[in-house]
Amino acid sequence: MPSGHCLCGAVSFEVDGALPGPDACHCSMCRRWSGHYWASTDVPRDRVTISGEDQIRWYQSSEKVRRGFCARCGSVLFFDPPARDWIAIAMGAFDQPTGTTLGKHIFTADKGDYYEIADGLPQDPQWVPAPPPTAIDGG
């Protein structure tokens, strides 16, 4: 069962089933939030168990999305669009092995000018969300 935690361990999580393929978001908000680009996997809410929820602080970054971080150590952990049936979890917070690999880059039109994306993965200049895989198709 994939699991992980923040830097200090106050917030931890488990995901029931395989992780869907993550993406890397290069939009300016995610770059500012994470310090570079944001790599995360979109997991159906009913597959995620979070411990230490009282240590999560939420920042409403837009009308449709809030971002969660640990109040104790500041680790950025969650990208949460409450109207959707999924939550994105930071790939860097997972224990290894994750059992998945990066699938694509999104919002590449907004990427920072200090790096190139040269890994050969698909690049979407913008992004239209697709529903994450179900536990049945395993990601």
Coordinates of N, CA, C and O in Angstrom, one line a residue, residues 46-124:
D46 N -11.8 8.4 -2.0 CA -12.2 7.2 -1.2 C -11.0 6.2 -1.0 O -11.2 5.2 -0.3
R47 N -9.9 6.4 -1.7 CA -8.7 5.5 -1.6 C -7.7 6.1 -0.7 O -6.6 5.5 -0.5
V48 N -7.9 7.3 -0.1 CA -6.8 7.9 0.7 C -7.2 8.0 2.2 O -8.3 8.4 2.5
T49 N -6.3 7.6 3.0 CA -6.5 7.7 4.5 C -5.4 8.7 5.0 O -4.2 8.4 4.7
I50 N -5.8 9.7 5.6 CA -4.8 10.7 6.1 C -4.8 10.7 7.7 O -5.9 10.7 8.3
S51 N -3.7 10.7 8.3 CA -3.5 10.8 9.7 C -2.8 12.1 10.0 O -2.0 12.6 9.2
G52 N -3.2 12.7 11.1 CA -2.7 14.0 11.5 C -3.3 15.1 10.8 O -2.7 16.2 10.6
E53 N -4.6 14.9 10.5 CA -5.3 16.0 9.8 C -5.4 17.3 10.5 O -5.4 18.4 9.9
D54 N -5.3 17.2 11.9 CA -5.3 18.5 12.6 C -4.0 19.3 12.4 O -4.0 20.5 12.8
Q55 N -3.0 18.7 11.8 CA -1.7 19.4 11.5 C -1.7 20.0 10.1 O -0.7 20.6 9.7
I56 N -2.7 19.7 9.3 CA -2.8 20.2 8.0 C -3.4 21.6 8.0 O -4.4 21.9 8.6
R57 N -2.7 22.5 7.3 CA -3.3 23.9 7.1 C -3.6 24.0 5.6 O -2.8 23.5 4.8
W58 N -4.7 24.6 5.3 CA -5.1 24.8 4.0 C -5.0 26.2 3.5 O -5.4 27.1 4.2
Y59 N -4.5 26.4 2.3 CA -4.4 27.7 1.7 C -5.3 27.7 0.5 O -5.1 26.9 -0.4
Q60 N -6.3 28.6 0.4 CA -7.2 28.7 -0.7 C -6.5 29.5 -1.8 O -6.5 30.7 -1.8
S61 N -5.9 28.7 -2.7 CA -5.1 29.4 -3.8 C -5.9 29.9 -4.9 O -5.4 30.7 -5.7
S62 N -7.1 29.5 -5.1 CA -8.0 30.0 -6.1 C -9.4 29.6 -5.7 O -9.7 29.0 -4.7
E63 N -10.3 30.1 -6.5 CA -11.8 29.8 -6.2 C -12.1 28.3 -6.2 O -12.9 27.9 -5.4
K64 N -11.3 27.5 -6.9 CA -11.7 26.1 -7.1 C -10.7 25.2 -6.4 O -10.9 24.0 -6.3
V65 N -9.6 25.7 -5.9 CA -8.5 24.8 -5.3 C -8.0 25.3 -4.0 O -7.7 26.5 -3.9
R66 N -7.7 24.4 -3.1 CA -7.0 24.7 -1.9 C -5.7 23.8 -1.9 O -5.7 22.7 -2.5
R67 N -4.7 24.2 -1.2 CA -3.4 23.5 -1.1 C -3.1 23.2 0.4 O -3.2 24.1 1.2
G68 N -2.7 22.0 0.7 CA -2.5 21.6 2.1 C -1.0 21.4 2.4 O -0.3 20.8 1.6
F69 N -0.6 21.9 3.6 CA 0.7 21.7 4.0 C 0.7 21.4 5.5 O -0.2 21.7 6.2
C70 N 1.8 20.9 6.0 CA 2.0 20.6 7.4 C 2.2 21.8 8.2 O 3.1 22.6 7.8
A71 N 1.5 22.1 9.2 CA 1.6 23.2 10.1 C 2.9 23.2 10.9 O 3.4 24.3 11.2
R72 N 3.4 22.0 11.1 CA 4.6 21.9 12.0 C 5.9 22.1 11.2 O 6.8 22.9 11.6
C73 N 6.0 21.4 10.0 CA 7.3 21.5 9.3 C 7.2 22.3 7.9 O 8.2 22.6 7.3
G74 N 6.0 22.5 7.5 CA 5.8 23.3 6.3 C 5.8 22.5 5.0 O 5.7 23.1 3.9
S75 N 5.9 21.2 5.1 CA 5.9 20.4 3.8 C 4.7 20.5 3.1 O 3.6 20.5 3.6
V76 N 4.8 20.8 1.7 CA 3.6 20.9 0.9 C 3.2 19.5 0.5 O 4.0 18.7 0.1
L77 N 1.9 19.2 0.7 CA 1.5 17.8 0.5 C 0.3 17.6 -0.4 O 0.3 16.6 -1.2
F78 N -0.7 18.5 -0.4 CA -1.9 18.2 -1.1 C -2.4 19.4 -2.0 O -2.2 20.5 -1.6
F79 N -2.9 19.0 -3.1 CA -3.6 19.9 -4.0 C -5.0 19.4 -4.1 O -5.3 18.3 -4.6
D80 N -6.0 20.2 -3.5 CA -7.3 19.7 -3.3 C -8.4 20.6 -4.0 O -8.7 21.7 -3.5
P81 N -9.0 20.0 -5.1 CA -10.1 20.7 -5.7 C -11.4 20.1 -5.1 O -11.8 19.0 -5.5
P82 N -12.0 20.7 -4.0 CA -13.1 20.0 -3.3 C -14.3 19.6 -4.1 O -15.0 18.6 -3.8
A83 N -14.5 20.2 -5.3 CA -15.6 19.8 -6.1 C -15.4 18.5 -6.9 O -16.3 18.0 -7.5
R84 N -14.1 18.1 -6.9 CA -13.8 16.9 -7.7 C -13.7 15.7 -6.7 O -13.6 15.8 -5.5
D85 N -13.7 14.5 -7.3 CA -13.7 13.3 -6.4 C -12.3 12.7 -6.2 O -12.1 11.6 -5.8
W86 N -11.3 13.6 -6.5 CA -9.9 13.2 -6.3 C -9.1 14.3 -5.5 O -9.6 15.4 -5.4
I87 N -8.0 13.9 -5.0 CA -7.1 14.8 -4.4 C -5.7 14.5 -4.9 O -5.4 13.3 -5.1
A88 N -4.9 15.5 -5.2 CA -3.5 15.3 -5.7 C -2.6 15.2 -4.5 O -2.7 16.1 -3.6
I89 N -1.7 14.3 -4.5 CA -0.7 14.1 -3.4 C 0.7 14.3 -4.0 O 1.0 13.7 -5.0
A90 N 1.5 15.0 -3.3 CA 2.9 15.3 -3.7 C 3.7 14.0 -3.8 O 3.8 13.2 -2.9
M91 N 4.3 13.8 -5.0 CA 5.1 12.6 -5.2 C 6.3 12.5 -4.2 O 6.7 11.5 -3.8
G92 N 6.9 13.7 -3.9 CA 8.1 13.7 -3.0 C 7.8 13.3 -1.6 O 8.7 13.0 -0.9
A93 N 6.5 13.3 -1.2 CA 6.1 12.9 0.1 C 5.9 11.4 0.3 O 5.8 10.9 1.4
F94 N 5.9 10.6 -0.8 CA 5.7 9.2 -0.8 C 7.0 8.5 -0.4 O 8.1 8.9 -0.8
D95 N 6.8 7.4 0.4 CA 7.9 6.5 0.7 C 8.2 5.7 -0.6 O 7.3 5.5 -1.4
Q96 N 9.4 5.3 -0.8 CA 9.7 4.5 -1.9 C 9.7 3.0 -1.6 O 9.9 2.6 -0.5
P97 N 9.4 2.1 -2.6 CA 9.1 2.4 -4.0 C 7.7 2.9 -4.1 O 6.8 2.5 -3.4
T98 N 7.5 3.8 -5.1 CA 6.1 4.3 -5.4 C 5.4 3.4 -6.3 O 4.1 3.5 -6.3
G99 N 6.1 2.7 -7.1 CA 5.4 1.8 -8.1 C 4.8 2.5 -9.3 O 4.0 2.0 -10.0
T100 N 5.3 3.8 -9.5 CA 4.8 4.5 -10.7 C 5.9 5.4 -11.2 O 6.9 5.5 -10.6
T101 N 5.6 6.0 -12.4 CA 6.6 6.9 -13.0 C 5.9 8.1 -13.6 O 4.7 8.0 -13.9
L102 N 6.6 9.2 -13.7 CA 6.0 10.4 -14.2 C 5.4 10.1 -15.6 O 6.1 9.5 -16.4
G103 N 4.2 10.6 -15.9 CA 3.6 10.4 -17.1 C 3.6 11.5 -18.1 O 3.6 11.3 -19.3
K104 N 3.5 12.8 -17.6 CA 3.5 13.9 -18.5 C 3.7 15.2 -17.7 O 3.7 15.2 -16.5
H105 N 3.9 16.2 -18.5 CA 4.1 17.6 -18.0 C 2.9 18.4 -18.4 O 2.5 18.3 -19.6
I106 N 2.4 19.3 -17.5 CA 1.3 20.1 -17.8 C 1.6 21.6 -17.5 O 2.5 21.9 -16.8
F107 N 0.9 22.4 -18.2 CA 1.1 23.9 -18.1 C 2.5 24.3 -18.5 O 3.1 25.2 -17.9
T108 N 3.0 23.6 -19.5 CA 4.4 23.9 -19.9 C 4.6 25.2 -20.5 O 5.7 25.8 -20.5
A109 N 3.5 25.8 -21.0 CA 3.6 27.2 -21.5 C 4.0 28.2 -20.4 O 4.5 29.3 -20.7
D110 N 3.8 27.8 -19.1 CA 4.1 28.7 -18.0 C 5.4 28.3 -17.3 O 5.7 28.9 -16.2
K111 N 6.1 27.3 -17.8 CA 7.3 26.9 -17.1 C 8.3 28.0 -16.9 O 8.3 29.0 -17.5
G112 N 9.2 27.7 -15.9 CA 10.2 28.7 -15.6 C 11.2 28.8 -16.7 O 11.5 27.8 -17.4
D113 N 11.9 29.9 -16.8 CA 12.8 30.1 -17.9 C 14.2 29.6 -17.6 O 15.1 29.6 -18.4
Y114 N 14.4 29.1 -16.4 CA 15.7 28.6 -15.9 C 16.0 27.1 -16.1 O 17.0 26.6 -15.8
Y115 N 15.0 26.4 -16.8 CA 15.2 25.0 -17.0 C 14.5 24.6 -18.3 O 13.7 25.3 -18.8
E116 N 15.0 23.4 -18.8 CA 14.3 22.8 -20.0 C 13.7 21.5 -19.6 O 14.1 20.8 -18.7
I117 N 12.7 21.1 -20.3 CA 12.0 19.8 -20.1 C 12.5 18.9 -21.3 O 12.1 19.1 -22.4
A118 N 13.4 18.0 -20.9 CA 14.0 17.2 -22.0 C 13.9 15.7 -21.7 O 14.8 15.0 -22.2
D119 N 12.9 15.2 -21.0 CA 12.8 13.8 -20.7 C 12.0 13.0 -21.7 O 11.9 11.8 -21.5
G120 N 11.5 13.6 -22.7 CA 10.8 12.9 -23.8 C 9.3 12.6 -23.4 O 8.6 12.0 -24.3
L121 N 8.8 13.0 -22.2 CA 7.4 12.8 -21.9 C 6.5 13.8 -22.6 O 7.0 14.8 -23.0
P122 N 5.2 13.4 -22.7 CA 4.3 14.4 -23.3 C 4.2 15.7 -22.6 O 4.4 15.7 -21.3
Q123 N 4.1 16.8 -23.3 CA 4.0 18.1 -22.7 C 2.7 18.8 -23.2 O 2.5 18.9 -24.4
D124 N 1.8 19.1 -22.2 CA 0.6 19.9 -22.5 C 0.8 21.3 -22.2 O 1.1 21.6 -21.0

